[in-house]
Amino acid sequence: MASFKFNNVYIKDDFTVAGPLEKEGQIRKFDLSMDDYYYGEKTFIDAEIKMQRTVIDNLLYRNKNVKKIDFIIGGDLSNQITITNFAVKNFSIPFLGVYSACASFVEGMLIASQFIESGASKNILCITSSHNLNAERQFRFPIEYGAPKAKTTTFTATGAVGTIITNEVSSMRVESGTFGTIQDYNQKDAAHMGAVMTPAAVSVLMDHLQDLKRNVDYYDLILTGDLGSIGTDILKEFLKINYGVKLKNHIDAGCEIFLPSQDVYSGSSGPVTLPLVLFNKILKNKKYKKILLIATGSLHSKDTTNQKKTIPSIAHAVSLEVLS
Amino acid sequence: MNKDEYKKLVDGLTPKENKSKNAIIAFLVGGLVGLLAELIAVLIMKWFGISRIEAYQWTCLIVILLACAFTAIGFFDNWVTKAKAGLILPTTGFAHSVMSAALDYKRDGFITGIGANVFKLAGSVILYGIISAFFFAIIGVVIYG
């Protein structure tokens, strides 16, 4: 069983740096936002590193009373998660790098929660980021090429989000979580991530509910990561056909960042999508008490898709409780 | 649900691409590029009093230069996205693919960056262009002597 219950894990603070297109979308208020994709640097890689550094800097500054950050857990989409490695290197804080593509942040939260629950650590900083143009360059075509895209394509969000997980009581509790298993449903289209990742989301949702003996209605909100609008349709249909579950209390973070007029095809993707929506929209609304986060990641590289291999996917789930 | 059933579910919920609309856009834009090039060729012939063959060669260079310049300035990718295949198929597409790859790798060094990656997208066009030219030349020789 890969589900865990936590009694003593809380979220203390969060900080967001959002990209130029993101701040003109559905959520207009962020801690900081960028005017352009360079963020005052010479390359997009440096820009993304600076985004993560800004988040860590601000979190450390705002939480000066925290004696010690025990370690940082983070990951991003770049090869060998170099962005996070470079961003963290100057802080002299122990670092644990994680990669589950777009599920990296929730994976990090779950690992951090386990360390805190066990008493081994007191404060852990979790971080993730994605940068549209770094992702374009790595996974798709050269940035300036502008290849026409299919309607199923998702648009990698630009931003960096960090949070501090702690054992100090706060208004938001990490209640439980489930590590997902890798799913492979023979999908080969990297331009249709919704279809690739839905089975992983379904699998971890069902595991979570079964392990903790809960019903899907137990949660006020199920927030999936970046399935996009088409992925959401597939998810709902999949659950209805296979498990007879009707998903009413569901929002996909991929559909919550951009406006339809921003021409982002099927919605937003990237590891930053879910925390961006969670911390800047869902939790600010104060509408939901019990929230289940399901972040989904597509585990492919450009080489495996070029070699026509199927795309496996993974999802991890974390349950949050808003206390006040 | 097995993998085949899942594929059916996905196919049923995936919106169809509007292929005929894309084809018409590409046809019109591609044709427009051709028309503009022809106009340039005619003007060059008139102004400089050179032969049609020479004028076409100059036109080709001008179109390539324009596409590269537009890519470098930064708005050609938006045109390419909107024009579907209309700007990718003419020489503009070749120039654009080379230029965009070069821009992408300019920070990675002249040899390991630009040199190694400049034909990332255009390499296939060059390789298979040369191979097919070779075979078409043989066919041409066999048929027409």
Coordinates of C-alpha atoms in Angstrom, one line a residue:
Chain A
M1 CA 0.0 0.0 0.0
A2 CA 1.4 3.3 -1.0
S3 CA -1.0 5.5 0.9
F4 CA 0.0 7.4 4.0
K5 CA -2.0 9.3 6.6
F6 CA -0.4 12.3 8.3
N7 CA -1.3 13.9 11.6
N8 CA 1.3 16.5 12.0
V9 CA 2.1 18.0 8.7
Y10 CA 1.2 21.5 7.7
I11 CA 1.8 24.0 4.9
K12 CA 3.3 27.2 6.2
D13 CA 3.8 29.5 3.3
D14 CA 4.0 29.6 -0.5
F15 CA 5.5 31.9 -3.1
T16 CA 4.8 32.2 -6.8
V17 CA 6.6 33.8 -9.7
A18 CA 4.3 33.7 -12.8
G19 CA 5.1 34.2 -16.5
P20 CA 4.0 37.0 -18.8
L21 CA 1.1 35.2 -20.4
E22 CA 0.0 33.7 -17.1
K23 CA -0.6 37.1 -15.5
E24 CA -2.9 38.1 -18.2
G25 CA -5.0 34.9 -17.9
Q26 CA -7.7 33.9 -15.4
I27 CA -5.6 34.5 -12.3
R28 CA -4.3 38.1 -12.3
K29 CA -2.8 38.3 -8.8
F30 CA 0.5 36.6 -8.1
D31 CA 3.3 37.3 -5.6
L32 CA 5.5 38.3 -8.5
S33 CA 5.2 38.1 -12.2
M34 CA 7.5 38.4 -15.2
D35 CA 7.2 41.0 -17.9
D36 CA 9.0 38.9 -20.5
Y37 CA 10.3 35.4 -20.9
Y38 CA 13.9 36.5 -20.2
Y39 CA 13.3 37.8 -16.7
G40 CA 16.4 40.1 -17.0
E41 CA 18.7 37.2 -18.0
K42 CA 20.4 36.3 -21.3
T43 CA 19.0 32.9 -21.8
F44 CA 15.7 31.2 -21.0
I45 CA 17.6 28.6 -18.9
D46 CA 19.0 31.4 -16.7
A47 CA 15.6 33.0 -16.6
E48 CA 14.1 29.8 -15.1
I49 CA 16.9 29.4 -12.7
K50 CA 16.3 33.0 -11.5
M51 CA 12.6 32.3 -11.2
Q52 CA 13.3 29.4 -8.8
R53 CA 15.9 31.4 -6.9
T54 CA 13.5 34.3 -6.5
V55 CA 10.9 31.9 -5.0
I56 CA 13.4 30.4 -2.5
D57 CA 14.8 33.8 -1.6
N58 CA 11.4 35.2 -0.8
L59 CA 10.3 32.1 1.1
L60 CA 13.4 32.3 3.2
Y61 CA 13.1 36.0 3.8
R62 CA 9.4 35.8 4.7
N63 CA 10.0 32.9 7.1
K64 CA 13.1 34.3 8.9
N65 CA 11.7 33.0 12.2
V66 CA 12.0 29.4 10.9
K67 CA 15.3 28.4 12.4
K68 CA 16.4 26.0 9.8
I69 CA 15.1 24.6 6.5
D70 CA 16.2 21.0 6.8
F71 CA 16.3 20.5 3.1
I72 CA 14.9 21.4 -0.3
I73 CA 13.0 19.0 -2.5
G74 CA 12.4 20.0 -6.0
G75 CA 12.3 19.2 -9.7
D76 CA 11.5 20.6 -13.1
L77 CA 11.1 19.5 -16.7
S78 CA 14.7 20.1 -17.9
N79 CA 17.0 17.3 -18.7
Q80 CA 18.7 16.0 -15.5
I81 CA 16.6 18.6 -13.6
T82 CA 19.5 21.1 -14.2
I83 CA 17.3 24.1 -13.6
T84 CA 16.5 23.1 -10.0
N85 CA 20.1 21.9 -9.4
F86 CA 21.5 25.3 -10.5
A87 CA 18.8 27.3 -8.6
V88 CA 19.5 25.5 -5.3
K89 CA 23.3 25.4 -5.5
N90 CA 24.0 28.7 -3.8
F91 CA 21.8 28.2 -0.8
S92 CA 23.9 25.7 1.2
I93 CA 20.8 23.8 2.1
P94 CA 20.8 20.0 1.6
F95 CA 18.9 19.1 -1.6
L96 CA 16.9 16.2 -2.9
G97 CA 16.1 16.3 -6.6
V98 CA 12.9 14.5 -7.8
Y99 CA 11.5 13.9 -11.2
S100 CA 8.0 12.7 -12.2
A101 CA 7.6 15.2 -15.0
C102 CA 4.5 17.4 -14.3
A103 CA 3.9 15.4 -11.0
S104 CA 7.2 16.4 -9.5
F105 CA 5.8 19.0 -7.1
V106 CA 3.2 16.7 -5.6
E107 CA 5.8 13.9 -5.4
G108 CA 8.0 16.4 -3.5
M109 CA 5.2 17.4 -1.1
L110 CA 4.5 13.7 -0.4
I111 CA 8.1 12.9 0.4
A112 CA 8.4 16.0 2.5
S113 CA 5.3 15.1 4.4
Q114 CA 6.6 11.7 5.2
F115 CA 9.9 13.1 6.6
I116 CA 8.0 15.6 8.8
E117 CA 5.5 13.0 10.0
S118 CA 8.3 10.7 11.1
G119 CA 9.9 13.5 13.0
A120 CA 13.1 13.3 11.1
S121 CA 12.7 16.9 9.7
K122 CA 10.9 20.0 10.8
N123 CA 10.8 22.3 7.8
I124 CA 11.2 21.3 4.2
L125 CA 11.0 23.6 1.2
C126 CA 9.4 22.2 -1.9
I127 CA 9.9 23.8 -5.3
T128 CA 9.1 23.4 -8.9
S129 CA 9.1 25.4 -12.1
S130 CA 8.5 25.2 -15.8
H131 CA 9.3 27.7 -18.6
N132 CA 7.3 27.5 -21.8
L133 CA 10.2 28.1 -24.1
N134 CA 12.6 25.8 -22.3
A135 CA 10.0 23.0 -22.6
E136 CA 9.4 23.9 -26.3
R137 CA 13.0 23.7 -27.1
Q138 CA 13.6 20.4 -25.2
F139 CA 10.4 18.5 -26.2
R140 CA 9.2 20.1 -29.4
F141 CA 10.5 22.4 -32.1
P142 CA 12.9 25.3 -32.0
I143 CA 11.4 28.2 -30.3
E144 CA 11.1 30.5 -33.3
Y145 CA 9.8 27.8 -35.6
G146 CA 6.2 28.1 -34.6
A147 CA 5.0 24.8 -36.0
P148 CA 1.2 24.6 -36.3
K149 CA -0.2 22.5 -33.4
A150 CA -3.0 20.1 -33.0
K151 CA -6.0 21.0 -30.9
T152 CA -5.0 18.3 -28.3
T153 CA -1.7 20.0 -27.6
T154 CA -1.2 21.6 -24.1
F155 CA 0.8 24.7 -23.5
T156 CA 3.6 24.5 -20.9
A157 CA 2.9 27.2 -18.3
T158 CA 5.7 29.5 -17.2
G159 CA 6.2 30.0 -13.5
A160 CA 7.9 28.8 -10.3
V161 CA 6.2 27.9 -7.1
G162 CA 7.6 27.0 -3.7
T163 CA 6.1 26.1 -0.4
I164 CA 7.3 25.3 3.1
I165 CA 6.0 22.0 4.6
T166 CA 6.3 22.1 8.4
N167 CA 5.3 20.5 11.7
E168 CA 4.1 23.8 13.0
V169 CA 0.3 24.0 13.2
S170 CA -1.1 26.3 10.4
S171 CA -4.5 26.7 8.7
M172 CA -3.7 24.1 6.1
R173 CA -2.9 20.5 6.8
V174 CA -1.5 17.8 4.6
E175 CA -3.8 15.0 5.6
S176 CA -2.8 12.0 3.5
G177 CA -1.3 11.0 0.2
T178 CA -0.7 8.2 -2.3
F179 CA 2.1 7.4 -4.6
G180 CA 0.9 6.3 -8.0
T181 CA 1.9 3.4 -10.2
I182 CA 3.1 3.9 -13.7
Q183 CA 0.4 3.3 -16.3
D184 CA 0.9 2.6 -20.0
Y185 CA -2.2 2.5 -22.2
N186 CA -0.4 2.4 -25.5
Q187 CA -0.6 6.1 -26.2
K188 CA 2.1 7.4 -28.4
D189 CA 1.1 10.9 -29.2
A190 CA 3.2 13.5 -27.2
A191 CA 0.9 16.2 -28.5
H192 CA -2.0 14.5 -26.7
M193 CA -0.9 14.5 -23.1
G194 CA -4.4 14.4 -21.7
A195 CA -4.9 10.9 -23.2
V196 CA -1.5 9.8 -22.0
M197 CA -1.9 10.8 -18.4
T198 CA -5.6 10.2 -17.7
P199 CA -5.1 6.4 -16.8
A200 CA -2.4 7.4 -14.2
A201 CA -4.8 9.9 -12.6
V202 CA -7.6 7.3 -12.5
S203 CA -5.3 4.7 -11.1
V204 CA -4.0 6.8 -8.2
L205 CA -7.4 8.2 -7.5
M206 CA -8.9 4.7 -7.1
D207 CA -5.9 3.5 -5.1
H208 CA -6.2 6.4 -2.8
L209 CA -9.9 6.0 -2.2
Q210 CA -9.6 2.2 -1.7
D211 CA -6.6 2.4 0.7
L212 CA -8.3 5.1 2.8
K213 CA -11.8 3.6 2.4
R214 CA -13.3 6.8 1.1
N215 CA -15.8 7.7 -1.4
V216 CA -15.1 10.2 -4.2
D217 CA -17.7 12.6 -2.6
Y218 CA -15.6 12.7 0.6
Y219 CA -13.6 15.5 -1.1
D220 CA -15.0 19.0 -1.7
L221 CA -12.7 19.3 -4.7
I222 CA -10.5 17.0 -6.7
L223 CA -7.9 19.1 -8.5
T224 CA -6.0 17.3 -11.2
G225 CA -2.8 18.6 -12.6
D226 CA -2.7 19.3 -16.3
L227 CA -5.0 17.0 -18.2
G228 CA -6.4 19.9 -20.2
S229 CA -10.0 20.2 -21.5
I230 CA -9.9 17.1 -23.6
G231 CA -8.1 15.1 -20.9
T232 CA -10.8 16.1 -18.5
D233 CA -13.5 14.7 -20.8
I234 CA -11.6 11.5 -21.1
L235 CA -11.1 11.3 -17.3
K236 CA -14.8 11.7 -16.6
E237 CA -15.8 9.1 -19.2
F238 CA -13.1 6.7 -18.1
L239 CA -14.3 6.8 -14.4
K240 CA -18.0 6.5 -15.5
I241 CA -17.4 3.5 -17.7
N242 CA -14.9 1.6 -15.6
Y243 CA -15.9 2.4 -12.0
G244 CA -19.4 3.9 -12.3
V245 CA -18.0 7.0 -10.6
K246 CA -19.6 10.3 -11.5
L247 CA -17.1 13.1 -11.0
K248 CA -18.8 16.3 -10.0
N249 CA -16.4 18.0 -7.7
H250 CA -13.6 18.2 -10.1
I251 CA -11.4 21.0 -11.5
D252 CA -8.5 20.6 -13.8
A253 CA -5.7 23.1 -13.1
G254 CA -4.8 23.1 -16.8
C255 CA -8.1 24.8 -17.7
E256 CA -7.7 27.4 -14.9
I257 CA -4.7 29.5 -15.9
F258 CA -5.2 30.8 -19.4
L259 CA -8.2 32.4 -21.1
P260 CA -9.7 30.8 -24.2
S261 CA -8.6 33.8 -26.2
Q262 CA -5.0 33.2 -25.4
D263 CA -4.9 30.4 -27.9
V264 CA -3.3 27.7 -25.7
Y265 CA -5.1 24.7 -27.5
S266 CA -6.2 22.2 -24.9
G267 CA -5.0 24.1 -21.8
S268 CA -1.9 24.5 -19.6
S269 CA 0.6 21.9 -18.7
G270 CA 3.9 21.7 -16.8
P271 CA 4.7 20.9 -13.2
V272 CA 4.0 24.4 -12.1
T273 CA 0.4 24.3 -13.3
L274 CA -1.2 22.6 -10.3
P275 CA 0.6 24.5 -7.5
L276 CA 0.1 27.8 -9.4
V277 CA -3.7 27.2 -9.5
L278 CA -3.8 25.7 -6.0
F279 CA -2.0 28.5 -4.2
N280 CA -3.2 31.4 -6.2
K281 CA -6.8 30.5 -6.9
I282 CA -8.2 27.5 -5.1
L283 CA -6.9 28.3 -1.6
K284 CA -7.4 32.0 -1.9
N285 CA -11.1 31.4 -2.7
K286 CA -11.5 29.6 0.6
K287 CA -14.4 27.7 -0.8
Y288 CA -13.1 24.2 -0.4
K289 CA -12.2 22.4 2.9
K290 CA -11.1 19.0 1.7
I291 CA -9.0 19.0 -1.4
L292 CA -7.4 16.1 -3.2
L293 CA -4.5 17.0 -5.5
I294 CA -3.7 14.7 -8.3
A295 CA -0.7 15.7 -10.3
T296 CA -0.1 13.8 -13.5
G297 CA 3.2 13.4 -15.4
S298 CA 4.0 12.1 -18.8
L299 CA 7.3 10.1 -18.7
H300 CA 8.7 10.4 -22.1
S301 CA 11.7 12.0 -23.8
K302 CA 12.1 13.2 -27.3
D303 CA 14.1 10.1 -28.1
T304 CA 11.5 7.6 -26.9
T305 CA 8.7 9.4 -28.9
N306 CA 10.9 9.6 -32.0
Q307 CA 11.5 5.8 -31.7
K308 CA 7.7 5.3 -31.6
K309 CA 7.7 3.9 -28.1
T310 CA 4.5 4.2 -26.0
I311 CA 4.3 6.9 -23.4
P312 CA 4.0 5.8 -19.8
S313 CA 2.5 8.2 -17.2
I314 CA 2.5 8.6 -13.5
A315 CA 0.3 10.5 -11.0
H316 CA 0.7 11.2 -7.3
A317 CA -2.1 12.3 -4.9
V318 CA -2.0 14.5 -1.8
S319 CA -5.0 15.3 0.3
L320 CA -5.2 18.8 1.9
E321 CA -7.5 20.0 4.7
V322 CA -8.2 23.7 5.2
L323 CA -8.7 24.1 8.9
S324 CA -10.0 27.6 9.4
Chain B
M1 CA -10.8 -1.1 -19.6
N2 CA -8.2 -2.6 -21.9
K3 CA -5.9 -0.6 -24.1
D4 CA -8.0 -1.0 -27.3
E5 CA -11.1 0.1 -25.5
Y6 CA -9.2 3.1 -24.1
K7 CA -8.0 4.0 -27.6
K8 CA -11.6 4.0 -28.8
L9 CA -12.6 6.2 -25.9
V10 CA -9.8 8.6 -26.6
D11 CA -10.5 8.7 -30.3
G12 CA -14.2 9.4 -29.7
L13 CA -13.4 12.4 -27.4
T14 CA -10.6 13.9 -29.5
P15 CA -11.7 16.7 -31.7
K16 CA -11.0 16.3 -35.3
E17 CA -8.5 18.6 -37.0
N18 CA -10.1 20.7 -39.7
K19 CA -7.9 19.3 -42.5
S20 CA -9.7 20.8 -45.5
K21 CA -9.7 24.3 -43.9
N22 CA -6.0 23.9 -43.2
A23 CA -5.3 22.8 -46.7
I24 CA -7.2 25.7 -48.2
I25 CA -5.3 28.2 -46.0
A26 CA -2.0 26.5 -46.9
F27 CA -3.0 26.6 -50.6
L28 CA -3.8 30.3 -50.6
V29 CA -0.9 31.4 -48.5
G30 CA 1.6 29.2 -50.5
G31 CA 0.1 30.6 -53.7
L32 CA 0.5 34.1 -52.5
V33 CA 4.1 33.5 -51.7
G34 CA 4.6 32.2 -55.2
L35 CA 2.8 35.3 -56.6
L36 CA 4.9 37.7 -54.7
A37 CA 8.1 35.9 -55.8
E38 CA 6.9 36.1 -59.4
L39 CA 6.3 39.8 -59.0
I40 CA 9.8 40.2 -57.6
A41 CA 11.3 38.3 -60.5
V42 CA 9.4 40.4 -63.1
L43 CA 10.5 43.6 -61.4
I44 CA 14.2 42.4 -61.3
M45 CA 14.0 41.5 -65.0
K46 CA 12.6 44.9 -65.8
W47 CA 14.9 47.0 -63.7
F48 CA 18.2 45.2 -64.3
G49 CA 17.6 43.8 -67.7
I50 CA 18.6 40.3 -66.9
S51 CA 17.3 37.0 -68.1
R52 CA 14.4 35.1 -66.5
I53 CA 16.7 32.3 -65.2
E54 CA 19.0 34.8 -63.5
A55 CA 16.0 36.8 -62.2
Y56 CA 14.6 33.6 -60.6
Q57 CA 17.9 32.9 -58.9
W58 CA 18.0 36.4 -57.4
T59 CA 14.3 36.0 -56.4
C60 CA 15.1 32.8 -54.6
L61 CA 17.8 34.5 -52.6
I62 CA 15.6 37.5 -51.8
V63 CA 12.8 35.3 -50.5
I64 CA 15.3 33.3 -48.3
L65 CA 16.7 36.5 -47.0
L66 CA 13.3 37.9 -46.2
A67 CA 12.2 34.7 -44.4
C68 CA 15.4 34.6 -42.4
A69 CA 15.1 38.3 -41.5
F70 CA 11.5 37.9 -40.4
T71 CA 12.4 34.9 -38.3
A72 CA 15.3 36.7 -36.7
I73 CA 13.2 39.8 -35.9
G74 CA 10.7 37.5 -34.3
F75 CA 7.3 37.5 -35.9
F76 CA 7.6 34.9 -38.6
D77 CA 6.8 32.0 -36.2
N78 CA 3.3 33.6 -35.6
W79 CA 2.8 33.7 -39.4
V80 CA 3.9 30.1 -39.8
T81 CA 1.5 29.0 -37.0
K82 CA -1.5 30.8 -38.7
A83 CA -0.6 29.8 -42.3
K84 CA -0.4 26.1 -41.5
A85 CA 1.8 24.5 -44.2
G86 CA 1.5 27.6 -46.4
L87 CA 4.8 29.1 -45.4
I88 CA 6.6 25.8 -44.5
L89 CA 6.4 24.3 -48.0
P90 CA 7.9 27.1 -50.1
T91 CA 11.6 28.1 -49.8
T92 CA 10.5 30.4 -46.9
G93 CA 9.9 27.3 -44.8
F94 CA 13.4 25.9 -45.4
A95 CA 15.0 29.2 -44.6
H96 CA 12.9 29.6 -41.5
S97 CA 13.6 26.2 -40.2
V98 CA 17.4 26.8 -40.6
M99 CA 17.2 30.2 -39.0
S100 CA 15.0 29.2 -36.1
A101 CA 17.3 26.3 -35.2
A102 CA 20.4 28.6 -35.4
L103 CA 18.7 31.1 -33.1
D104 CA 17.9 28.3 -30.7
Y105 CA 21.5 27.1 -30.4
K106 CA 23.4 30.4 -30.7
R107 CA 24.4 30.2 -27.0
D108 CA 25.7 26.7 -27.3
G109 CA 28.7 27.7 -29.3
F110 CA 29.5 27.8 -33.0
I111 CA 30.6 24.2 -33.4
T112 CA 28.6 22.2 -30.8
G113 CA 25.6 24.6 -31.0
I114 CA 24.9 26.3 -34.3
G115 CA 27.0 24.0 -36.4
A116 CA 25.7 20.8 -35.0
N117 CA 22.0 21.8 -34.9
V118 CA 21.4 24.3 -37.7
F119 CA 20.0 21.6 -40.0
K120 CA 18.0 19.9 -37.3
L121 CA 14.8 20.3 -39.2
A122 CA 16.1 21.1 -42.6
G123 CA 18.6 18.1 -42.7
S124 CA 15.9 15.7 -43.9
V125 CA 14.9 18.1 -46.7
I126 CA 18.6 18.3 -47.9
L127 CA 19.3 14.6 -47.6
Y128 CA 16.2 13.3 -49.2
G129 CA 16.2 16.1 -51.7
I130 CA 19.6 15.1 -52.9
I131 CA 18.7 11.4 -53.0
S132 CA 15.5 12.0 -54.9
A133 CA 17.2 14.4 -57.3
F134 CA 19.7 11.7 -58.0
F135 CA 17.0 9.1 -58.9
F136 CA 14.9 11.6 -60.9
A137 CA 18.1 12.5 -62.8
I138 CA 18.6 8.8 -63.7
I139 CA 15.0 8.4 -64.7
G140 CA 15.3 11.6 -66.8
V141 CA 18.4 10.3 -68.6
V142 CA 16.8 6.9 -69.3
I143 CA 13.6 8.4 -70.7
Y144 CA 14.9 11.5 -72.5
G145 CA 18.4 10.4 -73.2

